[in-house]
XYZ file of C-alpha atoms in Angstrom:
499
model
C 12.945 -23.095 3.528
C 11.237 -20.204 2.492
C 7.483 -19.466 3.580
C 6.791 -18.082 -0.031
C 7.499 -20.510 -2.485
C 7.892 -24.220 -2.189
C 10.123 -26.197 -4.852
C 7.347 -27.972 -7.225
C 9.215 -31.080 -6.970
C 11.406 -32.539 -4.656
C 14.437 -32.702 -6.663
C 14.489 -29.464 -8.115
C 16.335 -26.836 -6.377
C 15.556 -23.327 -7.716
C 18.219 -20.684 -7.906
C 18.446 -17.528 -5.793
C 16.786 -15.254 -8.323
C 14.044 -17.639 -9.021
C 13.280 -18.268 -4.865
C 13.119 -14.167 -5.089
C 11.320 -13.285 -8.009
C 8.646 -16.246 -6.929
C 8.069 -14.394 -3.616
C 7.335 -11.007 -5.630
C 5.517 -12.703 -7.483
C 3.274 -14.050 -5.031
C 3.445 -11.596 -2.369
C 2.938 -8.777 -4.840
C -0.175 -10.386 -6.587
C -2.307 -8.200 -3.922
C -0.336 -5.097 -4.629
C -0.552 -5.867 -8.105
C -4.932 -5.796 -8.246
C -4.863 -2.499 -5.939
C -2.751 -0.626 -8.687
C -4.886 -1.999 -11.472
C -8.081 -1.559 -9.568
C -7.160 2.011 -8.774
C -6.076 3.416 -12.224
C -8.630 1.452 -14.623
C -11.666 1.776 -12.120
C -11.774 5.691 -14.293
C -12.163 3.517 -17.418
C -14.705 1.260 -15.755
C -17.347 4.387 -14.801
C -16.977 6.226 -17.897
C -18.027 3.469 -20.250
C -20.623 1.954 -17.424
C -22.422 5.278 -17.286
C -22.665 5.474 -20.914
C -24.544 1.640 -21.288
C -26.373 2.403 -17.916
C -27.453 6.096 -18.261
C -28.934 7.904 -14.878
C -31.974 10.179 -14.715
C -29.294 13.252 -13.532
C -25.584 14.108 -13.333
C -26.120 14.537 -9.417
C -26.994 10.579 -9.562
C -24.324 9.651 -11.476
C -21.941 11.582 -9.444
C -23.148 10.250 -6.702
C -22.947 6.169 -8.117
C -19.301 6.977 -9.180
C -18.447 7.595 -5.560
C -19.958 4.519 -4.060
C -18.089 2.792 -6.915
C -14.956 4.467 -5.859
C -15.211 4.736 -1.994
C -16.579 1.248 -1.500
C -12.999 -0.963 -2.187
C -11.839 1.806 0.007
C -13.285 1.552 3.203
C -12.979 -2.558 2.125
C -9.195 -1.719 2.486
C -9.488 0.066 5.821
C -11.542 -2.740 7.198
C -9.600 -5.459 5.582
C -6.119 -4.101 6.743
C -7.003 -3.651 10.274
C -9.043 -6.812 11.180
C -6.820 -9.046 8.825
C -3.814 -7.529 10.308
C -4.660 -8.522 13.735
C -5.774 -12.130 12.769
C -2.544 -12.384 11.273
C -0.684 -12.088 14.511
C -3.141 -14.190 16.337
C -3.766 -17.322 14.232
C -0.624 -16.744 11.657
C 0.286 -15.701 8.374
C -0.749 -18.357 5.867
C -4.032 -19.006 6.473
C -4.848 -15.285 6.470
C -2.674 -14.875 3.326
C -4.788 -17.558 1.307
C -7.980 -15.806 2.586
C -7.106 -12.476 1.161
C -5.748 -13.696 -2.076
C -9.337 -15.325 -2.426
C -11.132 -12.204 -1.717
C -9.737 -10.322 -4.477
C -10.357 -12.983 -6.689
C -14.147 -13.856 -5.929
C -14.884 -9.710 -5.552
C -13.233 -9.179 -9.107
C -14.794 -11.749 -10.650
C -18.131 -11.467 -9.444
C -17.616 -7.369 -10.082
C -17.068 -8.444 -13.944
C -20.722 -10.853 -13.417
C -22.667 -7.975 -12.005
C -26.334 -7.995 -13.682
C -28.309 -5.108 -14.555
C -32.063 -6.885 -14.580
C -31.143 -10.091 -11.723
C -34.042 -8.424 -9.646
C -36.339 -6.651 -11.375
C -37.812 -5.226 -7.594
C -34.307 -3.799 -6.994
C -34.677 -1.462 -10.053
C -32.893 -0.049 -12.631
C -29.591 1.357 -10.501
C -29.179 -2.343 -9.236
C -26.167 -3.055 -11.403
C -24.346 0.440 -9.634
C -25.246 -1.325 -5.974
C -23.643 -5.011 -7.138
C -20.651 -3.354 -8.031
C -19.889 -1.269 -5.389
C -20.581 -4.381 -3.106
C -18.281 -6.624 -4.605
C -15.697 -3.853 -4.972
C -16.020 -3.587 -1.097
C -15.371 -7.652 -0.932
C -12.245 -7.284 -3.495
C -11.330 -4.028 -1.364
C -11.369 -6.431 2.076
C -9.052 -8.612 0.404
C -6.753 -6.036 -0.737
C -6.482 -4.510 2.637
C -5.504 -7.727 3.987
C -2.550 -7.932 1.483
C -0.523 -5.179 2.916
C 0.154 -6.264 6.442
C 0.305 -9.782 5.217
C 2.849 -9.404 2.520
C 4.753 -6.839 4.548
C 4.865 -9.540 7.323
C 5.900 -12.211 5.325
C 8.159 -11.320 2.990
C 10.050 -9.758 6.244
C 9.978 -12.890 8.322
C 11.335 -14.906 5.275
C 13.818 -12.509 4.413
C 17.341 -12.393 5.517
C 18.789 -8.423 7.404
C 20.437 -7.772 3.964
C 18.289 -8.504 1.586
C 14.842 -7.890 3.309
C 14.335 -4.064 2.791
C 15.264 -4.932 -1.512
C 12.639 -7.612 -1.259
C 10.166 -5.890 0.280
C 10.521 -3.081 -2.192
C 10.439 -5.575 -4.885
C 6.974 -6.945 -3.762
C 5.962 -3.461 -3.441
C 7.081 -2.781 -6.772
C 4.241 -4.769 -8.033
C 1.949 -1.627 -7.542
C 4.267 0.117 -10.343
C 3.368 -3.462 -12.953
C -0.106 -2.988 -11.780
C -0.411 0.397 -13.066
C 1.327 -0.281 -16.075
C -1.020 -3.189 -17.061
C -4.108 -0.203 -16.225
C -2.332 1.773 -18.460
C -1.744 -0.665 -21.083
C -5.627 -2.249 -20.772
C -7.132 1.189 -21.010
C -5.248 1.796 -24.323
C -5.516 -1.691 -26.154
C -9.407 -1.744 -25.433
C -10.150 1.892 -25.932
C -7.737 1.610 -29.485
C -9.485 -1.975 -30.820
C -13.243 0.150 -29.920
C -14.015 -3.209 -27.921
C -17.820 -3.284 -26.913
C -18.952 -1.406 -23.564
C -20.355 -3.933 -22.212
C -16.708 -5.845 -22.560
C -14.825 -3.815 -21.832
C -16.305 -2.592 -18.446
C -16.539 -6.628 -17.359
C -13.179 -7.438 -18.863
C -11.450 -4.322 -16.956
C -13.100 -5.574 -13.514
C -12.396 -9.336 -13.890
C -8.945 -9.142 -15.034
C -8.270 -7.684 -11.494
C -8.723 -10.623 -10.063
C -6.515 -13.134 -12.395
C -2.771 -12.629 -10.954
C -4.127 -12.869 -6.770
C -5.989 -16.117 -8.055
C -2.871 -17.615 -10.334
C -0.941 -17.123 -6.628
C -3.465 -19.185 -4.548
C -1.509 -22.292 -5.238
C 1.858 -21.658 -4.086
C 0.158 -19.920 -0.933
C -1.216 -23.054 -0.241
C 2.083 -24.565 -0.566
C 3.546 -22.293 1.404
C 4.040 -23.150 5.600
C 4.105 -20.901 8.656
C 6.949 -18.280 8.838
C 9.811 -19.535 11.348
C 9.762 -16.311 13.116
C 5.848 -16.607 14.239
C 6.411 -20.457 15.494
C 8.760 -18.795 16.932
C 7.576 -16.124 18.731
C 3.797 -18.294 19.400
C 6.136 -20.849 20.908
C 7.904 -18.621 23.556
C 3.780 -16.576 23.766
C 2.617 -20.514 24.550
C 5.803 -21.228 27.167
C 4.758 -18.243 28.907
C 1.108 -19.091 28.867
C 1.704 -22.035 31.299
C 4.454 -21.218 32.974
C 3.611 -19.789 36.340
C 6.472 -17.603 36.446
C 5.449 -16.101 33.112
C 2.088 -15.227 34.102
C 2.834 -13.989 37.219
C 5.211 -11.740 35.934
C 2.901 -10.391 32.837
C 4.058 -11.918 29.952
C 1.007 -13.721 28.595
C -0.312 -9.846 27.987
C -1.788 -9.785 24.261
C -0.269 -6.887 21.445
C -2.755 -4.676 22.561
C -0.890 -4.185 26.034
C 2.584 -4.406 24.963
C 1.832 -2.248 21.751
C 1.755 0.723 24.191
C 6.119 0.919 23.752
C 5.400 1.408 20.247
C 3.205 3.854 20.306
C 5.084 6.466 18.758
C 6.117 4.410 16.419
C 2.614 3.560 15.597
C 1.678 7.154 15.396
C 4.934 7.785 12.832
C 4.175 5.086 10.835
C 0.475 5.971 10.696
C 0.790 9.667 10.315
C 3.280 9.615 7.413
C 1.441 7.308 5.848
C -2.051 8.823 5.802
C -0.299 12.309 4.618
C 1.111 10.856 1.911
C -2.022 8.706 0.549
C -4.080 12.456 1.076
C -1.312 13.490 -1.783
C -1.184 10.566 -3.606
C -4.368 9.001 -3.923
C -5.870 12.738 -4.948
C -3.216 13.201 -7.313
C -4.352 10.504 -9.752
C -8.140 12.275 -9.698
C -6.576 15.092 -11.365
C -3.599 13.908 -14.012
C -6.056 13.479 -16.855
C -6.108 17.702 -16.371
C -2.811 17.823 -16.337
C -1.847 15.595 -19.092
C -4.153 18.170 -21.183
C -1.175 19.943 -22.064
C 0.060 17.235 -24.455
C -3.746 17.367 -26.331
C -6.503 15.339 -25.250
C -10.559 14.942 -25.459
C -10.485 11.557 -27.211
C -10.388 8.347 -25.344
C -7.532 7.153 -27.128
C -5.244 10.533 -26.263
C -6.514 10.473 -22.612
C -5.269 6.424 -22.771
C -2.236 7.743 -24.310
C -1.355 10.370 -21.349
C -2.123 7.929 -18.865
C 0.629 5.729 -19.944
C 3.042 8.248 -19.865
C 2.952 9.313 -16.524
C 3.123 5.818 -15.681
C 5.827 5.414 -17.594
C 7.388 8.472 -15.902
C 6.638 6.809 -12.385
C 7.999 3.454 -12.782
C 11.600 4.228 -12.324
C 10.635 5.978 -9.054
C 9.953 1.561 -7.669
C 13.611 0.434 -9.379
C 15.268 3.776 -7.442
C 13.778 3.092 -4.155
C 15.010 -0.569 -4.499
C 18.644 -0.231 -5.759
C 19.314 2.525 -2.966
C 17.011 1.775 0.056
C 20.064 -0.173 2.016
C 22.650 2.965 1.085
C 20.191 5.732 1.438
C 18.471 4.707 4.827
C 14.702 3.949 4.572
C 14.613 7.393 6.551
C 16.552 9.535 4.662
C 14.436 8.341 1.322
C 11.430 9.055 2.827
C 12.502 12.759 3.760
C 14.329 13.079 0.309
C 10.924 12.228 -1.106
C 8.802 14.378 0.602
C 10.969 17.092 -0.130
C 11.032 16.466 -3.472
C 7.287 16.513 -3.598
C 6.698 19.396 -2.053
C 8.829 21.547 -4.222
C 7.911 19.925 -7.600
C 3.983 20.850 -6.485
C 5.493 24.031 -4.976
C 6.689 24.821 -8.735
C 3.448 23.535 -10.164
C 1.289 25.651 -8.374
C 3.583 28.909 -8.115
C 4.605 28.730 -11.858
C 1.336 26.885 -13.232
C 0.924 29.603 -16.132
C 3.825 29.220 -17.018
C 4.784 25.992 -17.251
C 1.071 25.782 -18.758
C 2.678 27.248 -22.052
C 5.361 24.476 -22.264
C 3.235 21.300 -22.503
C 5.575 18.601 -22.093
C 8.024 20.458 -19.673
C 4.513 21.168 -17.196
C 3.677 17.365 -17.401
C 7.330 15.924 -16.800
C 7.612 18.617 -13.802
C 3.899 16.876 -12.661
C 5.232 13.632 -13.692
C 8.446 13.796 -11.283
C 6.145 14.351 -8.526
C 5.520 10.778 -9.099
C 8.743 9.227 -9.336
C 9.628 10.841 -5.784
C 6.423 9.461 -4.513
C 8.115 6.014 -5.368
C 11.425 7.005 -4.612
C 10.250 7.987 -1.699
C 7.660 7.487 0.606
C 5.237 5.318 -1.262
C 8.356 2.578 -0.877
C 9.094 3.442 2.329
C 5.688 3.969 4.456
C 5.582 0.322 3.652
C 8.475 -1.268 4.490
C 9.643 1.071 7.453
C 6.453 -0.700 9.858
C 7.046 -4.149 8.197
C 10.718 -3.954 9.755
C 10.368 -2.087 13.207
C 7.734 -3.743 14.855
C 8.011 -7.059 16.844
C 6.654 -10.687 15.565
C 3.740 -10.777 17.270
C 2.962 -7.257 16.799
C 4.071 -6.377 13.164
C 0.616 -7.724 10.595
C -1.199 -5.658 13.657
C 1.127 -2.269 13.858
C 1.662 -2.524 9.967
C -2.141 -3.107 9.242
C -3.051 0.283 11.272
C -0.490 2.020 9.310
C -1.987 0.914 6.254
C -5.299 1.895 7.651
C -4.455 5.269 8.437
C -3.144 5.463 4.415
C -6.586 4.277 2.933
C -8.102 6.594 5.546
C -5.875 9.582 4.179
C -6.697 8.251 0.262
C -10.222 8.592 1.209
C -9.920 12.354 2.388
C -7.925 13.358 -0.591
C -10.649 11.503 -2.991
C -13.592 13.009 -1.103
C -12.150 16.751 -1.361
C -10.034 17.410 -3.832
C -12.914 17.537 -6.244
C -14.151 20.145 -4.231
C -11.307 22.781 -5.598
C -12.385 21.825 -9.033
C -9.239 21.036 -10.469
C -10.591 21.163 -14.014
C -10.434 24.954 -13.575
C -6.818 26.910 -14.108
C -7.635 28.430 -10.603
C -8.865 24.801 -8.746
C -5.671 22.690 -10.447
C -3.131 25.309 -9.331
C -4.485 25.428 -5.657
C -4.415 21.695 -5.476
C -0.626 21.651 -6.141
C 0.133 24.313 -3.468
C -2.221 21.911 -0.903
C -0.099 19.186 -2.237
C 2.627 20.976 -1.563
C 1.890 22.005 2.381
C 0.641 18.684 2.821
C 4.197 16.635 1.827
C 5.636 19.477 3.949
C 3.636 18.047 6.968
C 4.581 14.574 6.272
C 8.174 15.260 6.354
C 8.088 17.262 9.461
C 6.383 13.503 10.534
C 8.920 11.672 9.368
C 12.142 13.764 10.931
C 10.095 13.832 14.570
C 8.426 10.123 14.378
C 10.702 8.237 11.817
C 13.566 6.157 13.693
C 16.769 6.132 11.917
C 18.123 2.432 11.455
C 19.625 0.143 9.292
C 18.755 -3.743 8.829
C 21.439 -4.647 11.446
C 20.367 -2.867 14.127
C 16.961 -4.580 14.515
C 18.786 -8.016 15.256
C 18.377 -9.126 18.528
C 21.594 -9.348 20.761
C 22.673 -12.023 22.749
C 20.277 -10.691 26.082
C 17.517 -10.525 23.241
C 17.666 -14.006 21.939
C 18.013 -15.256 25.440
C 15.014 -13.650 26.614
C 12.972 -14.637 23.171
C 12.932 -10.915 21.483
C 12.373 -11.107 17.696
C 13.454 -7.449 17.164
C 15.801 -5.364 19.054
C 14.069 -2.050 20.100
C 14.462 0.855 17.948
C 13.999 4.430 20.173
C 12.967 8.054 18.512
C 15.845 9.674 19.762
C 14.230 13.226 19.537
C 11.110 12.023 21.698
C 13.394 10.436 24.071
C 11.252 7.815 23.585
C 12.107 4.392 25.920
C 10.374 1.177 26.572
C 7.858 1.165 29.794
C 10.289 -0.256 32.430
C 8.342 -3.170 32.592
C 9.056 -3.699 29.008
C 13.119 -4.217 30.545
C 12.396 -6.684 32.385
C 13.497 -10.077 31.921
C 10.168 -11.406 31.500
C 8.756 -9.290 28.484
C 9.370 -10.182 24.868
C 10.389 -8.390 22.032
C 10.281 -4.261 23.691
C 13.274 -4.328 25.530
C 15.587 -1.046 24.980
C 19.249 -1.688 24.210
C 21.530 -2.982 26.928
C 22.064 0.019 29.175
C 19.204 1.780 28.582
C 20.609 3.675 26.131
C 19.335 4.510 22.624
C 20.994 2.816 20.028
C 21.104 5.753 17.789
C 22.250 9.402 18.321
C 20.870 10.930 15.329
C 17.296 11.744 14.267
């Protein structure tokens, strides 16, 4: 059985490529509305504040960032509390909750009235917006620990790092459908008020086309599971007496360098990442612009530059390492910005080679650690800690977006000076989150989180991966026969020798 997608009928038995592309499918639906949300929400505030006009640009700048940094801190709060639920009442309850938070936020978005309160004034519409943005941003948050959780649990060791970069893939369709959106309404001169309703509804149409099979879908094996052996040592007297009914927040504290790796990388590469797409429009300059349908144009093609970046990550995540993309990636990044901001007048006077350069920062973001901050905690972490450790990372990324969107505007990157100082911040700041990654990063492959024969007998979902260069170990009570799922390998001794 699989926890993502149930046959439709009893008799039909669906082939291994349709059981996988119907979990992307469903698990990516989330991933899918963030990527769309993120890249069209531009489109959305230039045409709203040309039908709703504000008495100064001070006002306006200000109603663009509640707009903006309100289905952020949604995401922050959604991917912390839902993450937590998740590992306390299971996955698919959560998972149907979240899908219908997007939906009902998006939707109501679109609905948004300027006049539905006359009292409330003339700004009212800006304030319903934000507010359901926040809702649909609450949902979204809750998709990443949840679909990281899932499609891990109903994975098998060799194929669950490809699947999980296929659902995470989704973000990469989700941009492209911005892209595409933004140029088919801006080309066809649809009305204003269409196309800023159309834009935020349509966010909300793949998460709601999914409710159905998450519905369908029943508990993942691993969390009856792991609740089961949680419940036997509930009411068994030896368990309690010897600690095991503790809740994640005790036994947590052996992964907390883990936590802090996950977490850190993360939120340095969201600072980069998220700030990045504030400021592409200036790059993309160089191949002409100032018309809607150019700027539509330029959008596309640093999508279309990204994309390959998702298929990369998932034909070589099980060869590469999920570690050794993730420092290849930074790496990448921080030269490309390095060049970008060293070499900015120059590559200024070739056009197209200045925006592939840009462009390629991209594709290593993908092939890289946009892939990898997400899988790498939705792998590590036990059962009935992972939606909890995973939603914290995620946190800590939506945390780091909203630093990057808050003050990168501040260097003015519409200035020659301002863009080229980004890139070299850009630059120092992938720098940091590799020197993250080499000291908090384990090095693993699929195999070696299977439990061993003491594991399984004890009730451990995931064998315990150690930072070697931390010398990082479980607590000892964590080797004790009575704890589940933080036990060290057999001997004490860490199962890998290399960084």
């Amino acid at each position: 059985r699989t926890a993502l997608l149930l046959p439709l009928h009893a008799h039909w038995q669906p082939s291994p490529c349709a059981m996988i592309t119907g979990k992307v499918l469903v698990a990516g639906s989330g991933f899918l509305a963030d990527a769309y949300s993120l890249y069209i929400i531009g489109l959305v505030q230039g045409v709203l504040f040309l039908e709703f006009e504000t008495s100064s640009a001070a006002e306006e700048k200000r109603f663009k960032s509640l707009i903006t940094t309100s289905a952020l801190v949604g995401a922050v709060i959604g991917q912390i509390f839902f993450g937590t639920l998740a590992d306390r009442i299971g996955r698919k309850r959560v998972f149907v909750c979240t899908g219908s938070l997007i939906s009902v936020g998006a939707i109501l978005a679109a609905c948004s009235q300027p006049n539905l309160v006359e009292s409330w004034g003339k700004h009212q519409i800006f304030w319903q917006i934000a507010f359901f943005q926040l809702i649909m941003g609450f949902g979204i948050g809750g998709e990443y620990p949840l679909s990281a959780t899932i499609t891990s649990e109903s994975a098998t060791p060799s194929e669950r790092g490809r699947t999980m970069a296929l659902v995470f893939s989704m973000q990469g369709l989700g941009y492209l459908v911005a892209a595409l959106v933004n140029l088919i309404l801006v080309a066809s001169e649809a009305s204003r008020n269409f196309t800023w309703r159309f834009c935020l509804g349509f966010a909300g149409v793949m998460p709601a086309t999914s409710l159905y099979f998450r519905l369908q879908m029943h508990e993942t094996d691993a969390f009856q599971r792991a609740d089961a052996v949680a419940a036997a040592a509930r009411t068994s007297s030896v368990g309690a007496e010897s600690g095991v009914a503790r809740g994640p927040v005790d036994s947590a504290w052996n992964y907390r360098w883990h936590v802090l790796g996950t977490a850190l990388s993360w939120c340095l590469f969201d600072i980069v990442f998220y700030a990045n797409s504030l400021f592409h429009a200036d790059v993309t300059e160089a191949l002409g612009g100032g018309t809607l349908v150019l700027d539509a144009r330029n959008t596309l093609i640093i999508v279309l530059i990204m994309l390959p970046g998702y298929w990369a990550a998932i034909g070589t995540l099980d060869k590469l390492g999920r570690k050794n993309m993730q420092m290849m990636g930074f790496s990448m990044m921080a030269l490309l910005f390095l060049l970008c901001g060293l070499f900015y007048e120059e590559l200024k006077k070739v056009g197209w080679l200045f925006v592939l350069v840009y462009g390629l920062t991209f594709f290593f973001s993908n092939f890289g650690p946009n892939t990898t901050t997400y899988v790498i905690p939705g792998e590590i972490y036990p059962t009935r800690l992972k939606a909890t450790c995973h939603g914290i990372s995620a946190a800590c990324g939506k945390a780091g977006a909203a630093v990057g969107t808050f003050c990168f505007p501040y260097l003015n990157p519409s200035t020659p000076a301002g863009l080229k100082n980004a890139m070299l911040i850009c630059s120092g700041t992938a720098v940091l989150g590799l020197v993250a990654t080499i000291f908090l990063t384990p090095r693993y492959t699929a195999r070696d989180l299977e439990p061993n024969a003491s594991d399984q007998s004890e009730g451990r979902s995931v064998h315990f991966v150690p930072l070697h260069l931390l010398g990082d170990r479980p607590t000892p009570e964590a080797t004790t026969p009575a704890m589940t799922s933080l036990q060290a390998p057999a001997g004490g001794k860490p199962l890998l020798q290399t960084p």
